[in-house]
């Protein structure tokens, strides 16, 4: 930096939710003038911030089973109040650390292409109140005039194991051999535009060598790229084991450069059994050495037993044995059971006696029950006047999005160089409506559609989808039907989307502001039949009640009738109504599209998959497939 230059470190800001789903650890953030990479947790400094850890034991336990017992806290992003009043004060030094990446820049006037380490470009960020104006300039540009802006050279390399690296411009343009004219040749990048593919010419100033970036694109382009170096730039490390995956060229801002792997849980009151398990874990050092025969003595002589007075010796002994087995089995490394955070929520919503309301969770049931007009559609409807949801980031992937039901399908990249002792988290508060469908209705429907051609086509499409996502990372036996969500998930998920789209027209919230949680399970082993539609915001007071008011009888009848009536028609019919997956396609929806069923990615928990209107309302020649053949 020139002497006396007033340098401010802030280069922008994002909302806390962005750090969970859009711009978290390891992601590229495309700022107005250049791109930055969010550093790993080792470089985050939470010591200057007054924020306390976010309390949510169930979510913390699930994170520990994935990342190890070393994770002790769920922490919000570092932030300090005071930027508005004093933009040069202590608050300006607190935040999420980033670094410019990719570190190759191009002059917008002379097309000079060089890395920041070559000192060809200078950084300017003189206005503390407008950090978004931060930029790099080419002060020594060969063409006269005002200092031109230098922008990020927009190509990077990545592989499916989550590695990210700079594009090797010098080696690429010289086809892997040294430049005959200079040891460190200077390059130019000429962006010619184009509406079919990238048309970017890279040339050497010291020799006639030049090459178009198209030679590195696509499957053929992989042959012109070097082997993956196993680089994690957010951690400043290279994988010591190397990497055997092929590199692919990404453009900065591409949607597949970063996918968040998150967990979320509602703060529901603990059931009696889970509270006992939590106390056993808390006082494990005192309970472990004691045989059950000494519990009577311990109740008056061991302090840990003061909080266990509500349970019998047999219940305590059973909880101790469960915890002992859990410790012996070790970490589960993120299998499906570790991510089942919905069991406690389903138990709370479906209980005959609702939990006592508190500041985080308040449920109310209409004293008259479900309106008689909807008796065959809903078994129960509950107003969730207060909800608190906690979300945590446990890792991320590149190129391939993680599958929430199969964490081993895609390789997850780490958040820190070693196992972290905390992970980023955020909490939101809001309201919602819980719908429980009749179990008898769903069982009868499952028997009708189980052997239908439509459901068989969906099964075959799911097997193709799993097979197409399989890669060399998956060893041993491969079950193409693993993690199949089951028949009733199609019905519950489709009903949920119909209600979301109708609710968005009634309550004032856009569909992107709403979120769903589907509680679906096997009819024999774990029957669940619930849908929670809710909205939540970071505000400590939550939302204003516009959503929960729609659960009132008169409103609920009108809303449900409208949702099911709208499901009968789509402006894309008959194409939409007749759609079913068939070989070789692997899409996971039938009669569904952006006009009738699809919602935003932030709303749907399964990425607009497993949807089909024919399974809810009569369509075409097979009305027997409909869950509701007779509309209310």
Coordinates of C-alpha atoms in Angstrom, one line a residue:
X1 CA 0.0 0.0 0.0
X2 CA 1.2 3.5 -0.7
X3 CA 2.4 5.3 2.5
X4 CA -0.4 7.1 4.3
X5 CA -3.1 5.2 2.5
X6 CA -6.2 4.8 4.7
X7 CA -7.0 1.1 4.4
X8 CA -10.3 -0.4 5.7
X9 CA -10.7 -4.1 5.8
X10 CA -14.5 -4.3 5.4
X11 CA -15.5 -5.2 1.8
X12 CA -19.2 -5.9 2.2
X13 CA -21.9 -7.5 4.3
X14 CA -24.3 -10.4 4.2
X15 CA -27.2 -11.6 6.3
X16 CA -26.7 -14.4 8.8
X17 CA -28.9 -16.8 6.9
X18 CA -26.6 -16.3 3.9
X19 CA -23.7 -17.8 5.9
X20 CA -25.9 -20.9 6.2
X21 CA -27.1 -21.4 2.7
X22 CA -25.4 -19.1 0.2
X23 CA -22.0 -17.6 1.3
X24 CA -20.7 -19.9 4.0
X25 CA -17.2 -21.3 4.7
X26 CA -15.4 -22.1 1.5
X27 CA -17.8 -20.3 -0.8
X28 CA -17.0 -17.6 -3.4
X29 CA -18.8 -14.3 -2.8
X30 CA -19.0 -12.2 -6.0
X31 CA -18.7 -8.6 -4.7
X32 CA -19.4 -5.6 -7.1
X33 CA -15.7 -5.3 -8.1
X34 CA -14.0 -8.6 -7.3
X35 CA -14.7 -12.0 -5.7
X36 CA -13.6 -13.2 -2.2
X37 CA -13.4 -16.6 -0.6
X38 CA -14.8 -17.1 2.9
X39 CA -12.0 -18.6 5.1
X40 CA -12.2 -21.6 7.3
X41 CA -13.3 -21.6 11.0
X42 CA -9.6 -21.5 12.1
X43 CA -9.4 -17.9 11.0
X44 CA -12.7 -16.8 12.5
X45 CA -12.3 -14.7 15.6
X46 CA -15.2 -14.8 18.0
X47 CA -13.3 -13.4 21.0
X48 CA -14.3 -9.7 20.4
X49 CA -18.0 -10.4 20.0
X50 CA -20.6 -10.5 22.9
X51 CA -22.8 -13.2 21.2
X52 CA -23.4 -16.3 23.3
X53 CA -23.6 -19.8 21.9
X54 CA -27.0 -20.8 20.5
X55 CA -28.7 -23.4 22.8
X56 CA -30.3 -26.3 21.0
X57 CA -29.1 -29.7 22.4
X58 CA -30.7 -31.9 19.8
X59 CA -29.0 -30.1 16.9
X60 CA -25.7 -30.0 18.8
X61 CA -25.9 -33.7 19.3
X62 CA -26.6 -34.4 15.7
X63 CA -23.6 -32.2 14.7
X64 CA -21.4 -34.1 17.1
X65 CA -22.3 -37.4 15.5
X66 CA -21.1 -36.0 12.1
X67 CA -18.1 -33.9 13.2
X68 CA -17.1 -35.5 16.5
X69 CA -17.7 -34.9 20.1
X70 CA -15.2 -32.0 20.0
X71 CA -18.0 -29.7 18.8
X72 CA -19.1 -28.0 21.9
X73 CA -21.0 -24.9 20.7
X74 CA -23.3 -23.6 18.0
X75 CA -22.1 -20.0 17.4
X76 CA -23.6 -17.1 15.5
X77 CA -21.5 -15.2 13.0
X78 CA -19.1 -12.7 14.7
X79 CA -20.6 -9.2 14.7
X80 CA -20.2 -6.1 16.9
X81 CA -22.6 -3.2 17.1
X82 CA -21.3 0.3 16.3
X83 CA -20.6 0.4 12.6
X84 CA -23.2 3.0 11.9
X85 CA -22.0 5.4 14.6
X86 CA -18.2 4.8 14.2
X87 CA -17.2 3.0 11.0
X88 CA -13.6 3.2 11.9
X89 CA -14.0 1.8 15.4
X90 CA -13.7 -1.7 16.9
X91 CA -16.8 -2.9 15.1
X92 CA -15.0 -2.5 11.7
X93 CA -12.4 -5.2 12.8
X94 CA -15.1 -7.8 13.6
X95 CA -16.6 -10.0 11.0
X96 CA -16.2 -13.1 8.8
X97 CA -12.7 -13.3 7.3
X98 CA -12.3 -13.4 3.5
X99 CA -9.5 -13.4 1.0
X100 CA -9.5 -12.4 -2.7
X101 CA -10.0 -15.5 -4.8
X102 CA -9.3 -16.2 -7.5
X103 CA -6.1 -14.2 -7.1
X104 CA -5.7 -13.6 -10.9
X105 CA -7.0 -10.2 -12.1
X106 CA -7.5 -8.6 -15.5
X107 CA -7.2 -4.9 -16.2
X108 CA -10.3 -3.6 -17.9
X109 CA -8.4 -1.2 -20.1
X110 CA -5.2 -3.0 -21.3
X111 CA -6.4 -6.6 -20.6
X112 CA -3.3 -7.3 -18.5
X113 CA -3.8 -10.7 -16.7
X114 CA -1.7 -11.2 -13.6
X115 CA -1.8 -12.6 -10.1
X116 CA -2.1 -10.3 -7.1
X117 CA 1.2 -11.7 -5.8
X118 CA 2.9 -10.1 -8.8
X119 CA 2.1 -6.6 -7.4
X120 CA 0.6 -5.5 -10.7
X121 CA -2.6 -4.3 -9.0
X122 CA -3.3 -2.1 -6.0
X123 CA -6.2 -2.2 -3.5
X124 CA -8.4 0.8 -2.8
X125 CA -11.0 0.9 -0.1
X126 CA -11.0 4.6 1.2
X127 CA -14.6 5.0 2.3
X128 CA -15.5 3.2 5.5
X129 CA -19.2 3.8 5.1
X130 CA -19.2 2.3 1.6
X131 CA -17.2 -0.9 1.8
X132 CA -18.9 -2.2 -1.3
X133 CA -16.7 0.3 -3.3
X134 CA -13.6 -1.6 -2.4
X135 CA -11.7 -2.4 -5.6
X136 CA -8.4 -3.3 -7.2
X137 CA -6.9 -0.9 -9.8
X138 CA -4.1 -1.1 -12.4
X139 CA -2.0 1.9 -11.5
X140 CA 0.8 1.0 -13.9
X141 CA -1.5 0.5 -16.9
X142 CA 0.3 0.9 -20.2
X143 CA -2.6 3.0 -21.6
X144 CA -3.0 6.6 -20.4
X145 CA -5.9 7.9 -18.4
X146 CA -7.5 7.5 -15.0
X147 CA -6.5 4.4 -13.0
X148 CA -8.5 1.6 -14.6
X149 CA -10.4 -1.0 -12.6
X150 CA -9.0 -4.5 -12.3
X151 CA -11.6 -7.3 -12.1
X152 CA -11.4 -10.9 -11.1
X153 CA -10.3 -13.3 -13.8
X154 CA -13.5 -15.4 -13.7
X155 CA -12.3 -19.0 -14.0
X156 CA -11.4 -21.5 -11.3
X157 CA -10.9 -25.3 -11.1
X158 CA -12.8 -27.6 -8.9
X159 CA -13.4 -31.3 -8.3
X160 CA -16.2 -33.4 -6.7
X161 CA -14.1 -33.9 -3.5
X162 CA -14.6 -30.2 -2.7
X163 CA -11.1 -29.0 -3.8
X164 CA -10.8 -25.5 -5.4
X165 CA -7.8 -24.1 -7.3
X166 CA -6.6 -21.3 -9.5
X167 CA -6.8 -21.7 -13.2
X168 CA -3.3 -22.3 -14.5
X169 CA -3.2 -19.6 -17.1
X170 CA 0.5 -19.6 -17.8
X171 CA 0.7 -23.4 -18.2
X172 CA -2.5 -23.5 -20.2
X173 CA -1.6 -20.9 -22.8
X174 CA 1.9 -22.5 -23.3
X175 CA 0.4 -26.1 -23.3
X176 CA 2.4 -27.2 -20.4
X177 CA 5.9 -26.2 -21.6
X178 CA 8.0 -23.1 -20.4
X179 CA 7.6 -19.9 -22.3
X180 CA 10.6 -19.4 -24.6
X181 CA 10.7 -15.7 -24.1
X182 CA 10.5 -15.2 -20.3
X183 CA 10.7 -17.1 -17.0
X184 CA 7.6 -15.4 -15.7
X185 CA 5.7 -14.3 -18.8
X186 CA 3.1 -11.6 -18.8
X187 CA -0.3 -12.5 -20.2
X188 CA -3.4 -10.8 -21.6
X189 CA -7.0 -11.9 -21.4
X190 CA -9.4 -10.7 -24.1
X191 CA -13.0 -11.4 -23.4
X192 CA -14.9 -11.6 -26.7
X193 CA -18.3 -12.3 -25.3
X194 CA -20.4 -14.8 -27.1
X195 CA -23.9 -16.3 -26.3
X196 CA -23.1 -20.0 -26.8
X197 CA -20.1 -20.6 -24.6
X198 CA -17.1 -18.7 -23.1
X199 CA -15.1 -17.0 -25.8
X200 CA -12.0 -15.8 -23.9
X201 CA -8.6 -15.6 -25.6
X202 CA -5.5 -15.7 -23.4
X203 CA -2.2 -14.6 -25.0
X204 CA 1.4 -14.3 -24.0
X205 CA 3.2 -11.0 -24.4
X206 CA 6.7 -12.7 -24.8
X207 CA 5.9 -15.3 -27.4
X208 CA 3.2 -16.0 -30.0
X209 CA 1.4 -18.5 -27.7
X210 CA -2.4 -18.0 -27.4
X211 CA -5.3 -20.2 -26.5
X212 CA -9.1 -19.9 -26.0
X213 CA -10.6 -20.9 -22.7
X214 CA -13.0 -23.2 -24.6
X215 CA -10.2 -25.7 -24.9
X216 CA -10.6 -26.3 -21.1
X217 CA -14.3 -26.5 -21.1
X218 CA -16.5 -29.7 -21.1
X219 CA -15.5 -33.3 -21.1
X220 CA -12.9 -32.9 -23.8
X221 CA -11.4 -29.9 -22.0
X222 CA -10.6 -32.1 -18.9
X223 CA -7.8 -33.6 -20.9
X224 CA -6.1 -30.2 -21.2
X225 CA -6.2 -29.6 -17.4
X226 CA -3.6 -30.6 -14.8
X227 CA -4.2 -33.2 -12.1
X228 CA -6.1 -32.0 -9.0
X229 CA -3.6 -30.8 -6.3
X230 CA -6.1 -31.4 -3.5
X231 CA -6.2 -27.7 -2.6
X232 CA -8.5 -26.2 0.0
X233 CA -7.8 -22.5 -0.3
X234 CA -10.2 -21.6 2.5
X235 CA -8.0 -23.6 4.8
X236 CA -4.7 -22.8 3.0
X237 CA -3.9 -26.5 2.8
X238 CA -3.3 -29.2 0.2
X239 CA -4.6 -32.7 0.8
X240 CA -1.6 -34.8 1.8
X241 CA -3.2 -37.8 0.3
X242 CA -3.6 -36.1 -3.1
X243 CA -6.7 -36.3 -5.2
X244 CA -7.6 -38.7 -8.0
X245 CA -10.6 -36.8 -9.3
X246 CA -10.8 -34.9 -12.6
X247 CA -10.8 -31.1 -12.5
X248 CA -13.6 -29.1 -14.0
X249 CA -13.6 -25.4 -15.0
X250 CA -16.1 -23.2 -13.1
X251 CA -17.0 -19.6 -13.7
X252 CA -17.0 -17.4 -10.6
X253 CA -20.7 -17.1 -9.6
X254 CA -21.7 -20.5 -10.9
X255 CA -24.4 -22.0 -8.8
X256 CA -22.6 -25.4 -8.4
X257 CA -19.4 -23.9 -6.9
X258 CA -20.7 -24.4 -3.3
X259 CA -23.6 -26.3 -1.7
X260 CA -24.3 -26.0 2.0
X261 CA -24.7 -29.1 4.1
X262 CA -26.9 -27.9 6.9
X263 CA -28.9 -29.3 9.8
X264 CA -32.0 -27.6 11.3
X265 CA -34.2 -28.3 14.2
X266 CA -37.1 -26.8 16.0
X267 CA -36.7 -26.0 19.6
X268 CA -39.3 -28.4 21.0
X269 CA -39.7 -29.1 24.7
X270 CA -37.9 -32.4 25.6
X271 CA -40.0 -35.5 26.2
X272 CA -39.6 -37.2 29.5
X273 CA -37.3 -39.9 28.1
X274 CA -35.0 -37.5 26.2
X275 CA -34.7 -35.2 29.3
X276 CA -33.5 -38.2 31.3
X277 CA -31.0 -39.1 28.6
X278 CA -29.7 -35.6 28.7
X279 CA -29.3 -35.6 32.5
X280 CA -27.5 -39.0 32.3
X281 CA -25.1 -37.6 29.8
X282 CA -24.6 -34.5 31.9
X283 CA -23.7 -36.5 35.1
X284 CA -22.1 -39.5 33.3
X285 CA -18.9 -39.4 35.3
X286 CA -20.9 -39.8 38.5
X287 CA -23.3 -42.4 37.2
X288 CA -21.0 -44.7 35.3
X289 CA -19.2 -46.3 38.2
X290 CA -22.4 -46.9 40.2
X291 CA -24.2 -50.3 39.9
X292 CA -28.0 -50.0 39.9
X293 CA -28.1 -51.6 43.4
X294 CA -26.5 -48.5 44.8
X295 CA -29.0 -46.0 43.4
X296 CA -31.1 -45.9 46.5
X297 CA -28.0 -45.0 48.6
X298 CA -26.9 -42.5 45.9
X299 CA -30.2 -40.6 46.0
X300 CA -29.3 -39.1 49.4
X301 CA -25.5 -39.1 49.0
X302 CA -24.6 -38.3 45.4
X303 CA -25.4 -34.7 44.2
X304 CA -26.0 -35.8 40.7
X305 CA -29.2 -37.7 41.8
X306 CA -30.8 -34.5 43.0
X307 CA -32.1 -33.9 39.5
X308 CA -33.1 -37.5 38.9
X309 CA -35.8 -37.7 41.5
X310 CA -38.6 -37.9 39.0
X311 CA -37.4 -41.3 37.6
X312 CA -37.3 -44.8 39.1
X313 CA -34.1 -46.8 39.6
X314 CA -35.1 -49.0 36.6
X315 CA -35.6 -46.0 34.3
X316 CA -32.2 -44.5 35.3
X317 CA -30.5 -47.9 34.8
X318 CA -32.0 -48.2 31.3
X319 CA -30.9 -44.7 30.4
X320 CA -27.3 -45.4 31.7
X321 CA -27.2 -48.6 29.6
X322 CA -28.4 -46.7 26.5
X323 CA -25.7 -44.1 27.0
X324 CA -23.0 -46.8 27.5
X325 CA -24.0 -48.5 24.3
X326 CA -23.9 -45.2 22.4
X327 CA -20.4 -44.4 23.7
X328 CA -19.2 -47.9 22.7
X329 CA -20.5 -47.6 19.2
X330 CA -18.5 -44.4 18.6
X331 CA -19.4 -41.6 16.1
X332 CA -21.8 -42.6 13.4
X333 CA -20.1 -40.5 10.7
X334 CA -23.3 -38.9 9.6
X335 CA -25.6 -41.8 8.7
X336 CA -29.3 -41.3 8.3
X337 CA -30.2 -41.8 11.9
X338 CA -27.9 -38.9 13.0
X339 CA -29.9 -36.5 10.9
X340 CA -33.4 -37.6 12.1
X341 CA -34.2 -34.4 14.0
X342 CA -37.9 -34.6 13.3
X343 CA -38.9 -37.4 15.7
X344 CA -39.1 -35.2 18.7
X345 CA -41.0 -32.6 16.6
X346 CA -43.5 -35.1 15.3
X347 CA -44.1 -36.4 18.9
X348 CA -44.7 -32.8 20.1
X349 CA -47.1 -32.0 17.2
X350 CA -49.0 -35.3 17.2
X351 CA -49.4 -35.7 21.0
X352 CA -52.9 -35.9 22.4
X353 CA -51.9 -33.4 25.1
X354 CA -49.8 -30.5 23.6
X355 CA -46.7 -29.4 25.4
X356 CA -46.9 -26.4 27.8
X357 CA -46.2 -23.2 25.8
X358 CA -43.0 -21.4 26.3
X359 CA -41.1 -18.5 24.7
X360 CA -39.8 -20.7 22.0
X361 CA -42.6 -23.1 21.3
X362 CA -46.4 -22.5 21.7
X363 CA -49.0 -24.8 20.2
X364 CA -52.8 -24.4 20.3
X365 CA -55.5 -26.7 19.0
X366 CA -59.0 -25.4 18.1
X367 CA -61.4 -26.4 20.8
X368 CA -64.0 -27.5 18.2
X369 CA -61.4 -29.6 16.3
X370 CA -61.2 -29.9 12.6
X371 CA -64.1 -28.3 10.7
X372 CA -66.6 -30.9 9.7
X373 CA -66.2 -29.9 6.0
X374 CA -62.6 -31.1 6.2
X375 CA -63.0 -34.1 8.5
X376 CA -62.0 -36.5 5.7
X377 CA -58.9 -34.4 4.8
X378 CA -57.3 -33.5 8.1
X379 CA -57.1 -35.5 11.3
X380 CA -55.8 -32.6 13.2
X381 CA -54.8 -28.9 12.6
X382 CA -52.6 -27.1 15.1
X383 CA -51.7 -23.4 15.3
X384 CA -48.0 -23.0 16.1
X385 CA -48.0 -19.4 17.4
X386 CA -44.4 -19.4 18.4
X387 CA -41.5 -21.4 16.8
X388 CA -37.8 -21.2 17.1
X389 CA -35.6 -22.9 14.4
X390 CA -31.9 -23.3 14.8
X391 CA -29.7 -24.0 11.7
X392 CA -26.1 -25.2 11.7
X393 CA -23.6 -25.6 8.9
X394 CA -21.7 -28.9 9.2
X395 CA -19.9 -28.8 5.8
X396 CA -20.2 -28.1 2.1
X397 CA -19.8 -29.8 -1.3
X398 CA -18.8 -28.6 -4.7
X399 CA -20.2 -29.6 -8.1
X400 CA -22.6 -32.1 -6.6
X401 CA -25.3 -31.0 -4.1
X402 CA -25.5 -33.1 -0.9
X403 CA -28.4 -35.5 -0.5
X404 CA -30.0 -34.9 3.0
X405 CA -31.1 -38.5 3.1
X406 CA -27.8 -40.0 1.9
X407 CA -24.8 -38.0 3.3
X408 CA -22.3 -40.5 2.0
X409 CA -23.3 -40.0 -1.7
X410 CA -21.3 -36.8 -2.1
X411 CA -17.9 -36.0 -0.5
X412 CA -18.2 -33.2 2.1
X413 CA -15.4 -30.6 2.4
X414 CA -14.2 -29.7 5.9
X415 CA -14.9 -26.4 7.7
X416 CA -11.6 -26.3 9.5
X417 CA -8.1 -27.8 9.3
X418 CA -8.8 -30.0 12.3
X419 CA -12.1 -31.1 13.9
X420 CA -13.7 -27.8 15.0
X421 CA -14.9 -27.1 18.5
X422 CA -17.7 -25.0 17.3
X423 CA -19.7 -24.5 14.0
X424 CA -21.6 -21.6 12.6
X425 CA -25.3 -21.5 13.4
X426 CA -28.2 -19.1 13.2
X427 CA -31.7 -19.0 14.8
X428 CA -35.0 -17.6 13.5
X429 CA -38.4 -17.2 15.1
X430 CA -41.8 -17.4 13.6
X431 CA -45.1 -19.1 13.4
X432 CA -46.7 -21.9 11.4
X433 CA -49.6 -24.4 10.9
X434 CA -49.3 -28.1 11.4
X435 CA -51.6 -30.4 9.4
X436 CA -52.0 -34.1 10.3
X437 CA -53.7 -36.3 7.7
X438 CA -55.8 -39.3 8.7
X439 CA -53.7 -42.5 8.9
X440 CA -56.5 -44.6 7.6
X441 CA -56.8 -42.4 4.5
X442 CA -53.1 -42.7 3.7
X443 CA -53.1 -46.5 4.3
X444 CA -56.0 -47.0 1.9
X445 CA -54.4 -44.7 -0.7
X446 CA -51.0 -46.6 -0.4
X447 CA -52.8 -49.9 -1.1
X448 CA -54.4 -48.4 -4.2
X449 CA -51.3 -46.9 -5.8
X450 CA -48.5 -49.3 -4.6
X451 CA -48.7 -51.4 -7.8
X452 CA -49.9 -48.8 -10.2
X453 CA -47.9 -48.0 -13.4
X454 CA -47.5 -44.4 -12.3
X455 CA -45.8 -45.3 -9.0
X456 CA -43.7 -47.9 -10.7
X457 CA -42.4 -45.3 -13.2
X458 CA -41.5 -43.1 -10.2
X459 CA -39.6 -46.0 -8.6
X460 CA -37.7 -46.6 -11.8
X461 CA -36.8 -42.9 -12.2
X462 CA -35.5 -42.8 -8.6
X463 CA -33.2 -45.8 -9.4
X464 CA -31.9 -44.1 -12.5
X465 CA -31.4 -40.9 -10.5
X466 CA -29.4 -42.7 -7.9
X467 CA -27.4 -44.6 -10.5
X468 CA -26.6 -41.4 -12.5
X469 CA -25.3 -39.7 -9.3
X470 CA -23.1 -42.6 -8.4
X471 CA -19.4 -42.1 -8.9
X472 CA -16.1 -43.8 -8.3
X473 CA -16.2 -42.5 -4.7
X474 CA -18.9 -45.1 -3.8
X475 CA -17.3 -48.5 -3.3
X476 CA -18.9 -51.9 -2.7
X477 CA -22.5 -52.7 -3.2
X478 CA -24.8 -49.9 -4.4
X479 CA -28.5 -50.0 -3.7
X480 CA -30.3 -47.9 -6.3
X481 CA -33.4 -47.7 -4.1
X482 CA -31.7 -46.7 -0.8
X483 CA -33.4 -43.8 1.0
X484 CA -36.5 -44.1 -1.2
X485 CA -38.9 -41.7 0.7
X486 CA -41.9 -44.0 0.4
X487 CA -45.3 -43.8 -1.1
X488 CA -46.9 -41.5 1.3
X489 CA -44.2 -38.9 1.0
X490 CA -45.4 -38.1 -2.6
X491 CA -48.9 -37.4 -1.2
X492 CA -47.8 -35.4 1.8
X493 CA -45.2 -33.4 -0.2
X494 CA -47.7 -32.6 -3.0
X495 CA -50.4 -31.5 -0.5
X496 CA -47.7 -29.3 1.2
X497 CA -46.8 -27.5 -2.0
X498 CA -50.5 -26.9 -2.9
X499 CA -51.1 -25.4 0.5
X500 CA -47.9 -23.3 0.4
X501 CA -48.9 -21.7 -3.0
X502 CA -52.4 -21.0 -1.7
X503 CA -51.3 -19.7 1.7
X504 CA -48.9 -17.3 -0.1
X505 CA -51.9 -15.7 -1.8
X506 CA -53.8 -15.4 1.5
X507 CA -51.4 -14.3 4.3
X508 CA -49.2 -11.7 2.6
X509 CA -46.0 -13.8 2.8
X510 CA -44.4 -14.8 -0.5
X511 CA -43.9 -18.5 -1.0
X512 CA -40.2 -17.9 -0.7
X513 CA -40.8 -16.7 2.9
X514 CA -42.5 -20.0 3.8
X515 CA -40.8 -23.3 4.6
X516 CA -42.1 -26.9 4.9
X517 CA -41.2 -29.8 7.1
X518 CA -42.7 -33.1 6.0
X519 CA -43.2 -35.8 8.7
X520 CA -43.5 -39.0 6.8
X521 CA -42.8 -42.6 7.8
X522 CA -43.4 -46.2 7.1
X523 CA -47.0 -47.2 7.7
X524 CA -46.0 -50.3 9.7
X525 CA -42.9 -49.3 11.5
X526 CA -43.1 -45.6 12.0
X527 CA -46.4 -44.1 10.8
X528 CA -46.2 -40.3 10.4
X529 CA -48.5 -38.2 8.4
X530 CA -47.8 -34.5 9.2
X531 CA -47.0 -31.3 7.3
X532 CA -45.6 -28.2 9.0
X533 CA -45.7 -24.9 7.0
X534 CA -44.1 -22.0 8.8
X535 CA -42.3 -18.7 8.3
X536 CA -39.5 -17.4 10.5
X537 CA -37.3 -14.3 10.7
X538 CA -34.1 -13.4 12.7
X539 CA -36.1 -10.8 14.7
X540 CA -36.3 -11.7 18.4
X541 CA -40.0 -11.1 18.4
X542 CA -40.8 -13.4 15.5
X543 CA -43.6 -12.7 13.1
X544 CA -47.0 -11.0 13.3
X545 CA -49.5 -13.8 13.2
X546 CA -50.7 -13.5 9.6
X547 CA -49.9 -17.1 8.8
X548 CA -51.3 -18.8 12.0
X549 CA -54.6 -17.0 11.6
X550 CA -55.3 -19.0 8.5
X551 CA -55.9 -22.1 10.7
X552 CA -59.1 -20.6 12.0
X553 CA -62.1 -22.8 10.8
X554 CA -63.6 -20.5 8.2
X555 CA -60.2 -19.5 6.7
X556 CA -59.0 -23.1 6.7
X557 CA -62.0 -24.4 4.8
X558 CA -61.6 -21.7 2.1
X559 CA -57.9 -22.2 1.9
X560 CA -58.1 -26.0 1.5
X561 CA -60.9 -26.0 -1.0
X562 CA -59.0 -23.5 -3.1
X563 CA -55.7 -25.5 -2.9
X564 CA -57.4 -28.7 -4.1
X565 CA -59.5 -27.0 -6.8
X566 CA -56.4 -25.3 -8.2
X567 CA -54.6 -28.6 -8.3
X568 CA -57.1 -29.9 -10.8
X569 CA -55.9 -27.4 -13.5
X570 CA -52.6 -26.2 -14.7
X571 CA -52.1 -23.8 -17.7
X572 CA -49.5 -26.3 -19.0
X573 CA -52.1 -29.1 -19.2
X574 CA -52.4 -31.5 -20.8
X575 CA -48.6 -31.7 -21.0
X576 CA -48.2 -31.3 -17.2
X577 CA -51.1 -33.6 -16.3
X578 CA -49.8 -36.4 -18.5
X579 CA -46.1 -36.1 -17.5
X580 CA -44.5 -39.2 -16.0
X581 CA -40.8 -40.0 -15.9
X582 CA -39.6 -42.6 -18.5
X583 CA -36.3 -44.0 -19.6
X584 CA -33.7 -42.5 -19.9
X585 CA -34.9 -39.4 -18.0
X586 CA -34.3 -39.3 -14.2
X587 CA -36.4 -36.4 -13.0
X588 CA -38.3 -37.1 -9.8
X589 CA -41.7 -35.5 -10.4
X590 CA -44.8 -36.3 -12.5
X591 CA -47.7 -34.0 -13.0
X592 CA -45.9 -31.0 -11.5
X593 CA -44.3 -27.8 -12.9
X594 CA -43.4 -24.2 -12.0
X595 CA -47.0 -23.2 -12.8
X596 CA -48.8 -25.5 -10.5
X597 CA -46.6 -27.0 -7.8
X598 CA -42.9 -26.0 -7.8
X599 CA -41.8 -23.5 -5.1
X600 CA -38.5 -21.8 -4.4
X601 CA -35.5 -23.8 -3.3
X602 CA -35.5 -22.1 0.1
X603 CA -39.1 -23.4 0.7
X604 CA -38.9 -27.0 -0.4
X605 CA -36.9 -29.4 1.7
X606 CA -36.4 -31.8 -1.2
X607 CA -35.6 -29.5 -4.1
X608 CA -39.0 -29.8 -5.9
X609 CA -38.7 -33.6 -6.1
X610 CA -41.2 -36.3 -5.3
X611 CA -44.3 -34.3 -6.5
X612 CA -47.3 -35.4 -8.6
X613 CA -50.7 -33.9 -8.7
X614 CA -52.3 -37.2 -9.8
X615 CA -51.6 -38.6 -6.4
X616 CA -53.8 -36.0 -4.7
X617 CA -56.6 -35.0 -7.0
X618 CA -58.2 -36.9 -9.9
X619 CA -56.4 -36.3 -13.2
X620 CA -56.9 -38.0 -16.5
X621 CA -58.1 -41.6 -16.9
X622 CA -57.0 -42.9 -13.5
X623 CA -59.0 -41.1 -10.7
X624 CA -58.3 -44.0 -8.4
X625 CA -54.8 -42.7 -7.9
X626 CA -56.0 -39.6 -6.1
X627 CA -55.8 -39.2 -2.3
X628 CA -58.9 -37.0 -2.4
X629 CA -61.1 -38.3 -5.3
X630 CA -64.0 -36.2 -3.9
X631 CA -63.2 -32.6 -3.4
X632 CA -64.6 -30.9 -0.2

